[in-house]
Structures are given as C-alpha cells and as structure tokens.
Amino acid sequence: MTLANELLPTAPAKLAVESVSKTFRTARNAVHALDQVSLQVSEGEFVCLVGPSGCGKSTLLSIIAGLEKPDAGRVLADGLPVDRPGRDRMVLFQEHALFPWLDVFDNLMFGLKLKPGLTAAERREVALYYLQLVGLERFAKSNIHELSGGMKQRVALARALAPNPKVLLMDEPFAALDALTREQLYGDIQRIWAERKKTIVFVTHNVREAACLGDRVILFSPNPGRVQEQFRVDLPRPRDINSPELAGYATKIMRALKGHLTSETEELAE
C-alpha cells in the first residue's frame, strides 16, 4: 500500500440492519432495547438516528460497530455479517476517549501503529494529514488537557478517520459542547464528509442537529426501540443550522416525534 493510496477516499460501505432485536437482562429485570429494527444505509449516505432516551439508538450503533451482538437479526456491511469490531467501522463517542498521557499527534499514531502496509514515516504523514483536515496541525505536540472541548472532539474525529474506515459511527459526539463550538463542528463534519466520502450513522437527541447533518433522519420510539418514521432532508450543503428552511424540517420531525410519544403514553395508560 502506498501513502497516496492510503490518503485516497475509500469506497464507502453500505449497511443493512435486518430484524435486529436486543434485550439487556439483569438479576432484577430485563430491558427490551430494540425490537425487530430494520433499515438500509446507502453507500456514502449520512443518516441520523433521532429519538428520546431509552429508544435503543446507541445500542444499535454498538451493534453496527460490532461491540454488541444482537439477540436476533443481523447487520451486514457490504454484504458481510458484522460479528466483531473492524477497521472499516470506526466509532466517535460523546466523550472524546483520548489518551491523556499521549500528546495530540501520538493519539493519532496509536491506532495507526496497528495498521499494516505503512512504514513509520508514512504513518506520521497520515497522522499529520488528518490533523490538517481538522485544522489542528499547530497543536500536534499539545497535551490533551491543554485543549478545549471542541478541539478534543476534533482530535477524536481525526483519530477515527486516520485508519481510513468506510463507515463512521458517531454517538452524540457534540452533545457536551457549547452552542458556538457545535455550530463550527457542524460545518467541519459536513466538509469532511464531502471530502472523505464516508458512510456516516449519527446518533443524536437534537432534531435540528439531525436535520442539519443528515441526508435522512430516522425516528425511533422507545420501550422497546423501533423505527417509526423516516424523513429525507432535501437541502443543499453546506447547511446552516439557523436557516429557516432547516427549521421547517426540524419542526416537522419534532411534531412527528411528539406524536409518537403521545400515542405510546396513551397506549400505556390503557
């Protein structure tokens, strides 16, 4: 593998979730997290999963990542069953999960050391390329505690992108950030998605965030988690989260979410 080939965008994967169910059991009770969830994600599509707490969005993301196994059903990536984590599917969590004893550059190098086919010098070039992509090349030798929250998430994003995965799985990565930093990162992730051509599955509670980022927004309802409705967001990119057009989509999705929650509450009351 040459460095030039490594830095080329990979062909994005398509994902298929087929009748996935998952229950978590303890000595006292059982939580039915997902029930017969099926969905398709096209190659290079940016899909957002939205719903209230407890609707199984993060559980589904963990199953797609290979970190959890479903009780029933399966996930396919490019037609192959997902049964373990892999370099083709990288995860970005709400917490940055960076190693505090390593500087910014070495956090990126940590994962790259396990990637075959590259020399040490090529790994360093790849790490620098992704730091430049997220605008942090000047902070390569900074310690993690010296960075702001937004900068830490940029480093975590660069580290997830560095192995050049086909799929990026993002679990509420901007939830803990202030509004201004989130807005800057919305622009960054749209630009990087366009440049690197990844398939992205993005979990969020924020309906406006989902409408800003997603080609498609998939609405989940809880107890147990099920797909209730899907919305295609036909707006040009890059999108401004404060635009009136985007607000219209967000309002439509929120209205549907409230409607499903109201219906479910009435069913439980009966």
mmCIF file of C-alpha atoms in Angstrom:
data_model
loop_
_atom_site.group_PDB
_atom_site.id
_atom_site.type_symbol
_atom_site.label_atom_id
_atom_site.label_comp_id
_atom_site.label_asym_id
_atom_site.label_seq_id
_atom_site.Cartn_x
_atom_site.Cartn_y
_atom_site.Cartn_z
ATOM 1 C CA MET A 1 0.000 0.000 0.000
ATOM 2 C CA THR A 2 1.373 3.413 -0.962
ATOM 3 C CA LEU A 3 0.876 6.599 1.015
ATOM 4 C CA ALA A 4 -1.004 8.155 -1.913
ATOM 5 C CA ASN A 5 -3.429 5.237 -1.966
ATOM 6 C CA GLU A 6 -3.872 5.425 1.802
ATOM 7 C CA LEU A 7 -4.913 9.063 1.637
ATOM 8 C CA LEU A 8 -7.431 8.487 -1.164
ATOM 9 C CA PRO A 9 -11.072 8.260 -0.043
ATOM 10 C CA THR A 10 -12.131 4.632 0.339
ATOM 11 C CA ALA A 11 -15.266 3.328 -1.352
ATOM 12 C CA PRO A 12 -17.944 3.862 1.305
ATOM 13 C CA ALA A 13 -19.800 0.842 2.643
ATOM 14 C CA LYS A 14 -23.494 0.180 2.503
ATOM 15 C CA LEU A 15 -25.136 -1.108 5.664
ATOM 16 C CA ALA A 16 -28.140 -3.354 6.172
ATOM 17 C CA VAL A 17 -29.809 -3.834 9.545
ATOM 18 C CA GLU A 18 -32.137 -6.815 9.345
ATOM 19 C CA SER A 19 -34.762 -7.501 12.061
ATOM 20 C CA VAL A 20 -32.388 -6.701 14.922
ATOM 21 C CA SER A 21 -33.640 -7.226 18.474
ATOM 22 C CA LYS A 22 -31.735 -6.794 21.734
ATOM 23 C CA THR A 23 -32.676 -7.268 25.394
ATOM 24 C CA PHE A 24 -30.421 -6.470 28.350
ATOM 25 C CA ARG A 25 -31.044 -8.749 31.343
ATOM 26 C CA THR A 26 -30.041 -8.359 34.972
ATOM 27 C CA ALA A 27 -30.923 -10.323 38.083
ATOM 28 C CA ARG A 28 -33.843 -7.950 38.735
ATOM 29 C CA ASN A 29 -35.288 -7.065 35.362
ATOM 30 C CA ALA A 30 -34.951 -7.051 31.596
ATOM 31 C CA VAL A 31 -34.785 -4.031 29.283
ATOM 32 C CA HIS A 32 -36.051 -4.617 25.751
ATOM 33 C CA ALA A 33 -33.791 -2.130 23.932
ATOM 34 C CA LEU A 34 -34.545 -2.965 20.281
ATOM 35 C CA ASP A 35 -37.407 -4.818 18.646
ATOM 36 C CA GLN A 36 -37.241 -6.025 15.038
ATOM 37 C CA VAL A 37 -35.332 -2.987 13.764
ATOM 38 C CA SER A 38 -34.632 -2.982 10.031
ATOM 39 C CA LEU A 39 -33.077 -0.215 7.965
ATOM 40 C CA GLN A 40 -30.780 0.337 4.996
ATOM 41 C CA VAL A 41 -27.957 2.858 4.704
ATOM 42 C CA SER A 42 -26.679 3.548 1.200
ATOM 43 C CA GLU A 43 -23.022 3.943 0.256
ATOM 44 C CA GLY A 44 -21.794 7.365 1.305
ATOM 45 C CA GLU A 45 -25.091 8.315 2.932
ATOM 46 C CA PHE A 46 -25.241 10.463 6.083
ATOM 47 C CA VAL A 47 -28.037 9.045 8.257
ATOM 48 C CA CYS A 48 -29.106 10.461 11.628
ATOM 49 C CA LEU A 49 -30.918 8.372 14.254
ATOM 50 C CA VAL A 50 -33.180 10.502 16.467
ATOM 51 C CA GLY A 51 -35.337 9.653 19.437
ATOM 52 C CA PRO A 52 -35.766 10.062 23.198
ATOM 53 C CA SER A 53 -33.534 8.428 25.787
ATOM 54 C CA GLY A 54 -34.041 4.698 26.013
ATOM 55 C CA CYS A 55 -35.077 4.110 22.406
ATOM 56 C CA GLY A 56 -32.026 1.974 21.564
ATOM 57 C CA LYS A 57 -30.169 4.348 19.228
ATOM 58 C CA SER A 58 -26.791 3.893 20.921
ATOM 59 C CA THR A 59 -27.392 0.162 21.300
ATOM 60 C CA LEU A 60 -27.972 -0.123 17.563
ATOM 61 C CA LEU A 61 -24.811 1.868 16.892
ATOM 62 C CA SER A 62 -22.835 -0.524 19.128
ATOM 63 C CA ILE A 63 -24.257 -3.498 17.226
ATOM 64 C CA ILE A 64 -23.278 -1.939 13.880
ATOM 65 C CA ALA A 65 -19.804 -1.334 15.321
ATOM 66 C CA GLY A 66 -19.543 -4.977 16.406
ATOM 67 C CA LEU A 67 -19.242 -4.008 20.084
ATOM 68 C CA GLU A 68 -22.562 -5.692 20.946
ATOM 69 C CA LYS A 69 -24.237 -8.753 19.489
ATOM 70 C CA PRO A 70 -27.972 -8.779 18.711
ATOM 71 C CA ASP A 71 -30.227 -11.404 20.259
ATOM 72 C CA ALA A 72 -31.925 -11.784 16.881
ATOM 73 C CA GLY A 73 -31.377 -10.447 13.389
ATOM 74 C CA ARG A 74 -28.103 -9.300 11.857
ATOM 75 C CA VAL A 75 -26.130 -6.387 10.466
ATOM 76 C CA LEU A 76 -24.382 -6.566 7.087
ATOM 77 C CA ALA A 77 -21.587 -4.261 5.906
ATOM 78 C CA ASP A 78 -21.037 -4.589 2.157
ATOM 79 C CA GLY A 79 -22.938 -7.872 2.306
ATOM 80 C CA LEU A 80 -20.761 -9.396 5.044
ATOM 81 C CA PRO A 81 -22.120 -10.143 8.545
ATOM 82 C CA VAL A 82 -20.832 -7.865 11.316
ATOM 83 C CA ASP A 83 -19.819 -10.012 14.299
ATOM 84 C CA ARG A 84 -16.844 -8.089 15.718
ATOM 85 C CA PRO A 85 -15.233 -4.633 15.598
ATOM 86 C CA GLY A 86 -13.222 -3.809 12.491
ATOM 87 C CA ARG A 87 -11.088 -1.044 10.987
ATOM 88 C CA ASP A 88 -13.756 -0.495 8.328
ATOM 89 C CA ARG A 89 -16.135 0.816 11.045
ATOM 90 C CA MET A 90 -14.804 3.426 13.474
ATOM 91 C CA VAL A 91 -16.724 4.959 16.390
ATOM 92 C CA LEU A 92 -16.707 8.516 17.724
ATOM 93 C CA PHE A 93 -18.250 8.726 21.204
ATOM 94 C CA GLN A 94 -19.777 11.583 23.198
ATOM 95 C CA GLU A 95 -16.659 11.540 25.383
ATOM 96 C CA HIS A 96 -13.514 12.047 23.343
ATOM 97 C CA ALA A 97 -11.800 8.950 24.866
ATOM 98 C CA LEU A 98 -8.334 10.339 24.095
ATOM 99 C CA PHE A 99 -5.308 9.026 25.968
ATOM 100 C CA PRO A 100 -4.269 11.796 28.395
ATOM 101 C CA TRP A 101 -0.683 10.510 28.687
ATOM 102 C CA LEU A 102 -0.136 10.939 24.926
ATOM 103 C CA ASP A 103 0.044 14.233 23.062
ATOM 104 C CA VAL A 104 -2.281 15.028 20.142
ATOM 105 C CA PHE A 105 -0.002 13.564 17.463
ATOM 106 C CA ASP A 106 0.669 10.342 19.381
ATOM 107 C CA ASN A 107 -3.063 9.830 19.969
ATOM 108 C CA LEU A 108 -3.447 9.602 16.194
ATOM 109 C CA MET A 109 -0.353 7.446 15.852
ATOM 110 C CA PHE A 110 -1.641 4.952 18.429
ATOM 111 C CA GLY A 111 -4.255 3.456 16.108
ATOM 112 C CA LEU A 112 -2.116 3.803 13.000
ATOM 113 C CA LYS A 113 0.625 1.643 14.525
ATOM 114 C CA LEU A 114 -1.742 -1.314 14.177
ATOM 115 C CA LYS A 115 -2.468 -0.665 10.501
ATOM 116 C CA PRO A 116 -0.448 -2.914 8.165
ATOM 117 C CA GLY A 117 1.245 -1.864 4.940
ATOM 118 C CA LEU A 118 2.600 1.503 6.058
ATOM 119 C CA THR A 119 6.103 2.491 7.108
ATOM 120 C CA ALA A 120 6.672 4.555 10.262
ATOM 121 C CA ALA A 121 7.291 7.650 8.125
ATOM 122 C CA GLU A 122 4.068 7.068 6.162
ATOM 123 C CA ARG A 123 2.092 6.692 9.388
ATOM 124 C CA ARG A 124 3.419 10.041 10.552
ATOM 125 C CA GLU A 125 2.378 11.630 7.245
ATOM 126 C CA VAL A 126 -1.109 10.140 7.536
ATOM 127 C CA ALA A 127 -1.458 11.457 11.098
ATOM 128 C CA LEU A 128 -0.360 14.931 10.001
ATOM 129 C CA TYR A 129 -2.775 14.869 7.044
ATOM 130 C CA TYR A 130 -5.764 14.224 9.331
ATOM 131 C CA LEU A 131 -4.667 16.842 11.843
ATOM 132 C CA GLN A 132 -4.573 19.303 8.953
ATOM 133 C CA LEU A 133 -8.018 18.115 7.838
ATOM 134 C CA VAL A 134 -9.499 19.098 11.229
ATOM 135 C CA GLY A 135 -7.381 22.271 11.471
ATOM 136 C CA LEU A 136 -5.178 21.220 14.387
ATOM 137 C CA GLU A 137 -1.735 20.734 12.847
ATOM 138 C CA ARG A 138 -0.363 23.561 15.028
ATOM 139 C CA PHE A 139 -1.381 21.621 18.130
ATOM 140 C CA ALA A 140 0.270 18.304 17.211
ATOM 141 C CA LYS A 141 2.544 18.325 20.257
ATOM 142 C CA SER A 142 -0.011 19.746 22.688
ATOM 143 C CA ASN A 143 -1.128 17.769 25.711
ATOM 144 C CA ILE A 144 -4.772 16.724 25.782
ATOM 145 C CA HIS A 145 -5.540 18.723 28.941
ATOM 146 C CA GLU A 146 -4.416 21.891 27.155
ATOM 147 C CA LEU A 147 -7.188 21.626 24.550
ATOM 148 C CA SER A 148 -10.730 22.992 24.620
ATOM 149 C CA GLY A 149 -13.691 20.620 24.427
ATOM 150 C CA GLY A 150 -14.193 21.322 20.738
ATOM 151 C CA MET A 151 -10.510 20.747 19.979
ATOM 152 C CA LYS A 152 -10.585 17.421 21.834
ATOM 153 C CA GLN A 153 -13.507 16.281 19.692
ATOM 154 C CA ARG A 154 -11.631 17.354 16.565
ATOM 155 C CA VAL A 155 -8.672 15.213 17.657
ATOM 156 C CA ALA A 156 -11.029 12.299 18.335
ATOM 157 C CA LEU A 157 -12.547 12.774 14.863
ATOM 158 C CA ALA A 158 -9.089 12.836 13.251
ATOM 159 C CA ARG A 159 -8.132 9.668 15.152
ATOM 160 C CA ALA A 160 -11.296 7.897 13.964
ATOM 161 C CA LEU A 161 -10.667 8.971 10.353
ATOM 162 C CA ALA A 162 -6.940 8.144 10.313
ATOM 163 C CA PRO A 163 -7.359 4.381 9.625
ATOM 164 C CA ASN A 164 -9.463 5.433 6.580
ATOM 165 C CA PRO A 165 -12.614 3.482 7.529
ATOM 166 C CA LYS A 166 -15.553 3.009 5.207
ATOM 167 C CA VAL A 167 -18.078 3.761 7.956
ATOM 168 C CA LEU A 168 -18.006 6.391 10.689
ATOM 169 C CA LEU A 169 -20.348 5.788 13.630
ATOM 170 C CA MET A 170 -20.967 8.876 15.769
ATOM 171 C CA ASP A 171 -22.712 8.629 19.144
ATOM 172 C CA GLU A 172 -23.825 12.136 20.209
ATOM 173 C CA PRO A 173 -20.293 13.497 19.680
ATOM 174 C CA PHE A 174 -21.268 17.165 20.106
ATOM 175 C CA ALA A 175 -23.743 16.883 22.993
ATOM 176 C CA ALA A 176 -21.379 18.174 25.701
ATOM 177 C CA LEU A 177 -20.148 21.183 23.700
ATOM 178 C CA ASP A 178 -21.348 24.774 23.802
ATOM 179 C CA ALA A 179 -23.626 26.043 21.030
ATOM 180 C CA LEU A 180 -20.975 28.072 19.182
ATOM 181 C CA THR A 181 -18.483 25.182 19.137
ATOM 182 C CA ARG A 182 -21.191 22.782 17.960
ATOM 183 C CA GLU A 183 -22.100 25.111 15.112
ATOM 184 C CA GLN A 184 -18.459 25.250 13.976
ATOM 185 C CA LEU A 185 -18.227 21.461 14.093
ATOM 186 C CA TYR A 186 -21.403 21.085 12.030
ATOM 187 C CA GLY A 187 -19.577 22.872 9.220
ATOM 188 C CA ASP A 188 -16.436 20.797 9.765
ATOM 189 C CA ILE A 189 -18.180 17.433 9.669
ATOM 190 C CA GLN A 190 -20.126 18.327 6.503
ATOM 191 C CA ARG A 191 -16.908 19.405 4.780
ATOM 192 C CA ILE A 192 -15.024 16.288 5.882
ATOM 193 C CA TRP A 193 -17.907 14.014 4.876
ATOM 194 C CA ALA A 194 -17.918 15.570 1.406
ATOM 195 C CA GLU A 195 -14.130 15.292 1.055
ATOM 196 C CA ARG A 196 -13.601 11.800 2.512
ATOM 197 C CA LYS A 197 -16.814 10.160 1.220
ATOM 198 C CA LYS A 198 -17.701 8.140 4.305
ATOM 199 C CA THR A 199 -20.916 6.368 5.185
ATOM 200 C CA ILE A 200 -21.965 8.024 8.452
ATOM 201 C CA VAL A 201 -24.509 6.904 11.048
ATOM 202 C CA PHE A 202 -25.008 9.673 13.605
ATOM 203 C CA VAL A 203 -26.961 9.317 16.868
ATOM 204 C CA THR A 204 -28.489 12.438 18.422
ATOM 205 C CA HIS A 205 -31.323 13.725 20.624
ATOM 206 C CA ASN A 206 -31.188 17.057 18.818
ATOM 207 C CA VAL A 207 -33.743 17.227 15.992
ATOM 208 C CA ARG A 208 -32.311 20.413 14.476
ATOM 209 C CA GLU A 209 -28.811 18.888 14.523
ATOM 210 C CA ALA A 210 -30.139 15.826 12.702
ATOM 211 C CA ALA A 211 -31.822 17.964 10.038
ATOM 212 C CA CYS A 212 -28.621 19.981 9.600
ATOM 213 C CA LEU A 213 -26.364 16.973 9.091
ATOM 214 C CA GLY A 214 -28.406 14.105 7.711
ATOM 215 C CA ASP A 215 -29.397 13.114 4.194
ATOM 216 C CA ARG A 216 -32.048 11.127 6.015
ATOM 217 C CA VAL A 217 -33.378 11.254 9.577
ATOM 218 C CA ILE A 218 -34.725 8.036 11.103
ATOM 219 C CA LEU A 219 -37.112 8.491 14.017
ATOM 220 C CA PHE A 220 -37.074 5.933 16.854
ATOM 221 C CA SER A 221 -39.642 5.398 19.603
ATOM 222 C CA PRO A 222 -38.797 3.782 22.964
ATOM 223 C CA ASN A 223 -39.907 0.797 25.070
ATOM 224 C CA PRO A 224 -38.794 -1.091 23.025
ATOM 225 C CA GLY A 225 -36.808 0.781 20.399
ATOM 226 C CA ARG A 226 -38.451 0.683 16.981
ATOM 227 C CA VAL A 227 -38.150 2.625 13.744
ATOM 228 C CA GLN A 228 -41.283 4.757 13.495
ATOM 229 C CA GLU A 229 -40.727 7.132 10.600
ATOM 230 C CA GLN A 230 -38.101 8.398 8.146
ATOM 231 C CA PHE A 231 -37.538 11.863 6.709
ATOM 232 C CA ARG A 232 -35.388 12.811 3.725
ATOM 233 C CA VAL A 233 -33.768 16.240 4.059
ATOM 234 C CA ASP A 234 -33.530 17.745 0.572
ATOM 235 C CA LEU A 235 -31.465 20.843 1.311
ATOM 236 C CA PRO A 236 -28.191 21.900 -0.356
ATOM 237 C CA ARG A 237 -24.902 21.697 1.543
ATOM 238 C CA PRO A 238 -23.242 23.108 3.472
ATOM 239 C CA ARG A 239 -26.270 23.694 5.650
ATOM 240 C CA ASP A 240 -26.725 26.442 8.201
ATOM 241 C CA ILE A 241 -28.381 25.171 11.374
ATOM 242 C CA ASN A 242 -30.067 28.558 11.811
ATOM 243 C CA SER A 243 -31.668 28.705 8.357
ATOM 244 C CA PRO A 244 -35.481 28.982 8.096
ATOM 245 C CA GLU A 245 -35.592 26.117 5.581
ATOM 246 C CA LEU A 246 -33.833 23.796 8.005
ATOM 247 C CA ALA A 247 -36.112 24.926 10.828
ATOM 248 C CA GLY A 248 -39.065 23.760 8.744
ATOM 249 C CA TYR A 249 -37.665 20.220 8.529
ATOM 250 C CA ALA A 250 -36.806 20.213 12.243
ATOM 251 C CA THR A 251 -40.336 21.300 13.155
ATOM 252 C CA LYS A 252 -41.838 18.533 11.030
ATOM 253 C CA ILE A 253 -39.607 15.879 12.633
ATOM 254 C CA MET A 254 -40.253 17.181 16.167
ATOM 255 C CA ARG A 255 -44.006 17.174 15.564
ATOM 256 C CA ALA A 256 -43.811 13.527 14.477
ATOM 257 C CA LEU A 257 -41.648 12.619 17.478
ATOM 258 C CA LYS A 258 -44.108 14.208 19.910
ATOM 259 C CA GLY A 259 -46.972 12.470 18.146
ATOM 260 C CA HIS A 260 -45.407 9.028 18.547
ATOM 261 C CA LEU A 261 -44.578 9.679 22.210
ATOM 262 C CA THR A 262 -48.126 10.848 22.907
ATOM 263 C CA SER A 263 -49.600 7.764 21.239
ATOM 264 C CA GLU A 264 -47.302 5.497 23.220
ATOM 265 C CA THR A 265 -48.192 7.192 26.509
ATOM 266 C CA GLU A 266 -51.901 6.751 25.778
ATOM 267 C CA GLU A 267 -51.362 3.049 24.976
ATOM 268 C CA LEU A 268 -49.537 2.509 28.274
ATOM 269 C CA ALA A 269 -52.324 4.309 30.169
ATOM 270 C CA GLU A 270 -54.897 1.953 28.699
#
